[in-house]
Backbone as a chain_set.jsonl record, in Angstrom:
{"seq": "XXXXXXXXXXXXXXXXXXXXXXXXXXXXXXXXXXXXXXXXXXXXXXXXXXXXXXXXXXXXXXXXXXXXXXXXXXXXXXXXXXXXXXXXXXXXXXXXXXXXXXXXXXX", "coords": {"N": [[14.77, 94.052, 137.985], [14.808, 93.729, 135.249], [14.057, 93.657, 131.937], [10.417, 94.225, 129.49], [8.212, 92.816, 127.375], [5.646, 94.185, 125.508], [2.164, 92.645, 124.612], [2.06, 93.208, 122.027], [4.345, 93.64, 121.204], [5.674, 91.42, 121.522], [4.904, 89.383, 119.456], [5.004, 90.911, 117.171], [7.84, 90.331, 116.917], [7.999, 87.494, 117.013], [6.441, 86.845, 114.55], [8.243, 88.262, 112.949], [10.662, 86.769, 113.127], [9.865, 84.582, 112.801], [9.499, 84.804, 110.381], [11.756, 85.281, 109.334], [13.185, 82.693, 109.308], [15.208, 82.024, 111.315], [16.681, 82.88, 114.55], [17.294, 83.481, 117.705], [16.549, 85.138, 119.199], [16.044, 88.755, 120.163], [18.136, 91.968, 120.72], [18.662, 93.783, 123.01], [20.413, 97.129, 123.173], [22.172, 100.053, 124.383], [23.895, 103.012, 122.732], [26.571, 105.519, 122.539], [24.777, 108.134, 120.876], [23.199, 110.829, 119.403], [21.759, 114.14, 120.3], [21.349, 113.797, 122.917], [22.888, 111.863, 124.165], [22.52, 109.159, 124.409], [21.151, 106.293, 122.633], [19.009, 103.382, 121.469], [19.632, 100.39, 120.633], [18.502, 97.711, 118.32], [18.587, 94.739, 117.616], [18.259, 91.325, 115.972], [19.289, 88.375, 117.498], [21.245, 85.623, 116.985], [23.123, 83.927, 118.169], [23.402, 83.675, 121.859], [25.475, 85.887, 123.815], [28.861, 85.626, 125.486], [28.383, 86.875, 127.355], [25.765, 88.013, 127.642], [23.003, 89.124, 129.107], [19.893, 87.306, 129.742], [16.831, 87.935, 129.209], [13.747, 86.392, 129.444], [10.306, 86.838, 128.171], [7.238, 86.365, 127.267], [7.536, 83.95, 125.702], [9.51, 85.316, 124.77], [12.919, 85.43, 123.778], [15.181, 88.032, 125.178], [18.506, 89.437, 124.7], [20.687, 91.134, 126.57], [23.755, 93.383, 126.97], [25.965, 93.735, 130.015], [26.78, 96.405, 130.42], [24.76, 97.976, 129.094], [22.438, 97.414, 130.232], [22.317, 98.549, 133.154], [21.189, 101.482, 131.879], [19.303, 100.29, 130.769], [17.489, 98.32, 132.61], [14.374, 97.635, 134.069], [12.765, 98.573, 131.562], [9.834, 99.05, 129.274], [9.397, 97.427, 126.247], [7.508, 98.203, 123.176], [5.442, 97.685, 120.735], [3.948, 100.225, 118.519], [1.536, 101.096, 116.295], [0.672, 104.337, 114.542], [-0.834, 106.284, 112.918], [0.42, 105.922, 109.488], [2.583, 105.458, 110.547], [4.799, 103.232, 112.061], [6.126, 101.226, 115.049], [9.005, 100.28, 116.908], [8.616, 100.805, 120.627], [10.059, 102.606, 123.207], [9.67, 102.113, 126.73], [10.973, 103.644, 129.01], [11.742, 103.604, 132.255], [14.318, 104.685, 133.474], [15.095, 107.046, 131.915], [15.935, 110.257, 132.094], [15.713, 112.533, 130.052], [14.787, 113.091, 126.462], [16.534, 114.173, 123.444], [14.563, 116.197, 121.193], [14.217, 115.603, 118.497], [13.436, 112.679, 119.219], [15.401, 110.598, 118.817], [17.473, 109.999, 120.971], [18.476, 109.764, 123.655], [19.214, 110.506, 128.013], [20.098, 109.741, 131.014]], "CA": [[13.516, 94.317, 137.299], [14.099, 93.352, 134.008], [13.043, 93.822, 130.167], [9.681, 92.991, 129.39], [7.433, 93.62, 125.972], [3.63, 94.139, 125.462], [2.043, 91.644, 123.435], [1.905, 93.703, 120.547], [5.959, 93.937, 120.859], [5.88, 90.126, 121.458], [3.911, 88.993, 118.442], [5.443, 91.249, 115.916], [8.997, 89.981, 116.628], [7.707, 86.76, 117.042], [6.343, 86.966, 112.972], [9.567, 88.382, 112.228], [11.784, 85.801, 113.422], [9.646, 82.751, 111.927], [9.692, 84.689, 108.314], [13.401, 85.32, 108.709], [13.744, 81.624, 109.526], [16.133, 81.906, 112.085], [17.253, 83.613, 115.338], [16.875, 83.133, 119.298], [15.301, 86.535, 119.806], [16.042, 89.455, 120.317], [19.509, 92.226, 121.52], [18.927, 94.856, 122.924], [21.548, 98.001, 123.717], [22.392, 101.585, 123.862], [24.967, 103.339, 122.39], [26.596, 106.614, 122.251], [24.832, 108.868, 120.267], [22.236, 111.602, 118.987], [22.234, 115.276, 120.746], [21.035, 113.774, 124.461], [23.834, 110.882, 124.544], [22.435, 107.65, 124.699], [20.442, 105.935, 121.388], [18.955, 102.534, 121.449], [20.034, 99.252, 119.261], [17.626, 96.637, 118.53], [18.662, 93.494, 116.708], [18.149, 90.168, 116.142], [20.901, 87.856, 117.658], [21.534, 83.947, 116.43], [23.27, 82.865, 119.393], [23.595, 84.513, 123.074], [26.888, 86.237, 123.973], [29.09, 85.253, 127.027], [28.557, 87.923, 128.635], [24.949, 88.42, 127.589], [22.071, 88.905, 130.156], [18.916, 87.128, 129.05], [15.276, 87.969, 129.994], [11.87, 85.854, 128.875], [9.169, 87.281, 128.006], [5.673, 86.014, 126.498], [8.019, 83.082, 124.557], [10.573, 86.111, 123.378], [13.956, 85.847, 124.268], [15.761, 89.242, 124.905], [19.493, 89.413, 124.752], [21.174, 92.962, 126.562], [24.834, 93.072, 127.426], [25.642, 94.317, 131.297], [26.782, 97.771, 130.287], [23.49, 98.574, 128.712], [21.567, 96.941, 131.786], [22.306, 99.786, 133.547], [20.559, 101.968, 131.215], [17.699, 99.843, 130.354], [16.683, 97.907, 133.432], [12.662, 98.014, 133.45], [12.368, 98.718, 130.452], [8.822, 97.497, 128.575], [9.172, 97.196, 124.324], [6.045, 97.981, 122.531], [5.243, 97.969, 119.301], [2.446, 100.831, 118.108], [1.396, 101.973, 114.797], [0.365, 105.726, 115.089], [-1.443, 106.466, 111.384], [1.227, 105.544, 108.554], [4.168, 105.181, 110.99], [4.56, 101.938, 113.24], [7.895, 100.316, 115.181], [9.041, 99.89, 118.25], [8.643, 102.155, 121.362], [10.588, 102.026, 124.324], [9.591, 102.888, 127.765], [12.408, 102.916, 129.84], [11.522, 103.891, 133.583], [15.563, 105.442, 133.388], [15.085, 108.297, 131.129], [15.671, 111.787, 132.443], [15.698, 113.655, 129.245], [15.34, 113.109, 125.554], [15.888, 114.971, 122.225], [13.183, 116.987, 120.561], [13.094, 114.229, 117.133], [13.178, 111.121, 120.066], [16.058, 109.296, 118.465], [17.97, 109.755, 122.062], [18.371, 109.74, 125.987], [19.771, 110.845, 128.99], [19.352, 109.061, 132.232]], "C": [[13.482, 93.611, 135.949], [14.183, 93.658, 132.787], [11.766, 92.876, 130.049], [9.197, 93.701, 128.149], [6.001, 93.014, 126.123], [3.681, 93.197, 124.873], [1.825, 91.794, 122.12], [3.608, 93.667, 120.066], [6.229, 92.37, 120.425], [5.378, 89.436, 120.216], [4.613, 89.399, 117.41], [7.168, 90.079, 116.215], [8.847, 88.136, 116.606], [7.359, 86.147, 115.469], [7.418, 87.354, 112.38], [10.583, 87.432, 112.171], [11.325, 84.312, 112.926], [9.746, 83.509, 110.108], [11.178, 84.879, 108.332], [13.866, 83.818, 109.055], [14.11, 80.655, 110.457], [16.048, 82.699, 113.03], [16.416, 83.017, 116.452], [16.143, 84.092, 119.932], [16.096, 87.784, 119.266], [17.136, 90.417, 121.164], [18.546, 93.379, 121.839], [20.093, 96.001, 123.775], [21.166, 99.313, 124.103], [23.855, 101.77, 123.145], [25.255, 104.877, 122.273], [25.996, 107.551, 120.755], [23.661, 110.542, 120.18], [22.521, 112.987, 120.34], [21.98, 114.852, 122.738], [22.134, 112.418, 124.779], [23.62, 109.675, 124.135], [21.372, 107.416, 123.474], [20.291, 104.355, 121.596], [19.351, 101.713, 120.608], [19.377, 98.289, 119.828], [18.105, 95.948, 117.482], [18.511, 92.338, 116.44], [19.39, 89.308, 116.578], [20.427, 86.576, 116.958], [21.45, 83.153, 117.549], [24.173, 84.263, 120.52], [25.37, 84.757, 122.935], [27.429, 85.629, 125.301], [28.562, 86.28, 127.743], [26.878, 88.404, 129.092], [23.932, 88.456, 128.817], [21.126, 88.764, 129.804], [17.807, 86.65, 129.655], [14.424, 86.93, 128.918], [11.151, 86.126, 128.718], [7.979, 86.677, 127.197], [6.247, 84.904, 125.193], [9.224, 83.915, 123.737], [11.933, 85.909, 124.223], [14.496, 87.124, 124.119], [17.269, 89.49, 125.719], [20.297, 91.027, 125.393], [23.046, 92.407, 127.434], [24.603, 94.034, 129.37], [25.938, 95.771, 131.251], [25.264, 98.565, 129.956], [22.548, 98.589, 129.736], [21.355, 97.725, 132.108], [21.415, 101.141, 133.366], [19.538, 101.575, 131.044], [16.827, 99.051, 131.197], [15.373, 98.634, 133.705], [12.074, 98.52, 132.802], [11.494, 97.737, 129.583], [9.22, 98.01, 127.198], [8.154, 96.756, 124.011], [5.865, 98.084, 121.198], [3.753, 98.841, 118.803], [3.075, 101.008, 116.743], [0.465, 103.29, 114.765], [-0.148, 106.011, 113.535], [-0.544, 105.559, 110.461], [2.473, 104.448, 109.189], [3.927, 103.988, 112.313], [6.074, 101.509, 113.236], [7.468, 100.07, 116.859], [9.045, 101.068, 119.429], [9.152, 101.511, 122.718], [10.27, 102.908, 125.375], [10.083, 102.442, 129.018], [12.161, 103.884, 131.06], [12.669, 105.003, 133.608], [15.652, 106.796, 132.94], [14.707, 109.79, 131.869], [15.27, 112.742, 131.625], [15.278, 112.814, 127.819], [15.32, 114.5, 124.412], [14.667, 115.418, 121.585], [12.66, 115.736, 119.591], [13.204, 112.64, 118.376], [14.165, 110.3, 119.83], [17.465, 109.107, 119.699], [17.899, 110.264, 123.14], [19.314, 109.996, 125.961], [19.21, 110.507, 130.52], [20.384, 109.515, 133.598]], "O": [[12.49, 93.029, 135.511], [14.99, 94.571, 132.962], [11.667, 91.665, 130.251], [9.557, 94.832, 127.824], [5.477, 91.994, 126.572], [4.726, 92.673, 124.489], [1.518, 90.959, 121.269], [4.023, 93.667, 118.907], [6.789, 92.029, 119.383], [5.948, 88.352, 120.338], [4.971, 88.54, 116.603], [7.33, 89.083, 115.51], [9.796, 87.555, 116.08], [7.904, 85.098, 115.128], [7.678, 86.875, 111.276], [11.317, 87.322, 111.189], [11.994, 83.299, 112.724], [9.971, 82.939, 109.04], [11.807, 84.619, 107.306], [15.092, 83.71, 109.088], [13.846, 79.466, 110.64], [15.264, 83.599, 112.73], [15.371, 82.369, 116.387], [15.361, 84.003, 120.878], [16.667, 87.826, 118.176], [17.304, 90.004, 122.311], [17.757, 93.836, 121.012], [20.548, 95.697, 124.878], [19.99, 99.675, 124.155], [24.722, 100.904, 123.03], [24.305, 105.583, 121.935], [26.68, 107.621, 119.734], [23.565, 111.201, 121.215], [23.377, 112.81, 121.207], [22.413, 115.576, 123.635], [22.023, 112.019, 125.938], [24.488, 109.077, 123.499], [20.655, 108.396, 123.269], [21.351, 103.813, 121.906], [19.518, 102.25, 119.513], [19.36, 97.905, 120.997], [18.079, 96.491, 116.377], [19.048, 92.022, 117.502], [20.47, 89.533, 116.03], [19.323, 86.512, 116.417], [20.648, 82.316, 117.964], [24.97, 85.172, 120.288], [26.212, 84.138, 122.284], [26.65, 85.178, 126.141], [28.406, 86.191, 128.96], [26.55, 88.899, 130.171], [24.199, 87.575, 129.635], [20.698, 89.802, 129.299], [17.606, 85.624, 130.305], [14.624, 86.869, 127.705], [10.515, 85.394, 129.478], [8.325, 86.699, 126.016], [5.739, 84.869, 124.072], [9.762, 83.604, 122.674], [11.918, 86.284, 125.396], [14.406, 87.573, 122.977], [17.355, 89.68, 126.932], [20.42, 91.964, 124.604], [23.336, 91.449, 128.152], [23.63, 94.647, 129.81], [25.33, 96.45, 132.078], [24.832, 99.559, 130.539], [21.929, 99.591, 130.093], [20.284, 98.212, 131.745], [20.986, 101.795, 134.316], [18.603, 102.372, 131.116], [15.642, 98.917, 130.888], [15.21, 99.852, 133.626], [10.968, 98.992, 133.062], [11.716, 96.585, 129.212], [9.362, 99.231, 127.141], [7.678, 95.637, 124.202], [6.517, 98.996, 120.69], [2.667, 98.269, 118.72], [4.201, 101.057, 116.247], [-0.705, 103.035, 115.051], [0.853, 105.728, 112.877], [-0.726, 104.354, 110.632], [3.009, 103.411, 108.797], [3.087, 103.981, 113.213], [6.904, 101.407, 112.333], [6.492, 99.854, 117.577], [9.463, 102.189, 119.137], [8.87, 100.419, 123.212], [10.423, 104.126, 125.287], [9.863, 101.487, 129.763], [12.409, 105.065, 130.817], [12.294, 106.169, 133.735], [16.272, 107.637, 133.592], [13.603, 110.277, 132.115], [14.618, 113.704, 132.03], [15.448, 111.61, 128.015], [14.547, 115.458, 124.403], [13.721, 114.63, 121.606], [11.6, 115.111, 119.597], [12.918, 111.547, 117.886], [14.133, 109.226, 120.431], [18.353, 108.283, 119.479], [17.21, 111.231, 123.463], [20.181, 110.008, 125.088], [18.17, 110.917, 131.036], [20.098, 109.147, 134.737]]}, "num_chains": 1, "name": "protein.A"}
């Protein structure tokens, strides 16, 4: 299936990555944490990993290692702004559960 991002996800990181200069796109992970297990990591990479697995999207590159895969296959990345507060939102097909404040999963 995949990673893919709206074009509101695509666009912002797209403005981010020409004012920072630099970078090939886009990582993304999980990692152990928060009260339901699993917590996302989004970063900018430079340059791909060996190991990395790397999707295309709308001109974005998106970097995920194969452990995470697992976890995040068909997963879309959107970017809303909800009154004040705006980022990224992930909607990951996988997800059985999360925490009450959202900052983690369980799949």
């Amino acid at each position: 299936m995949g990673i893919t991002l709206t074009p509101a996800a695509a666009e912002h990181v797209k403005r981010f990555l020409a004012q920072r200069g630099r970078g090939e796109g886009i990582r993304l992970g999980v990692k152990t944490a928060g009260c339901s297990g699993l917590a996302y990591v989004l970063e900018v990479f430079d340059e791909a990993g060996p190991d990395d697995v790397i999707f295309e999207d709308q001109d974005v590159k998106v970097a995920v290692d194969p452990k995470s895969l697992v976890y995040l296959d068909g997963t879309e990345l959107d970017y809303t702004r909800e009154g004040l507060n705006e980022g990224f939102k992930f909607n990951n097909p996988n997800v059985k559960d999360s925490c009450g404040c959202g900052e983690s999963f369980t799949v």
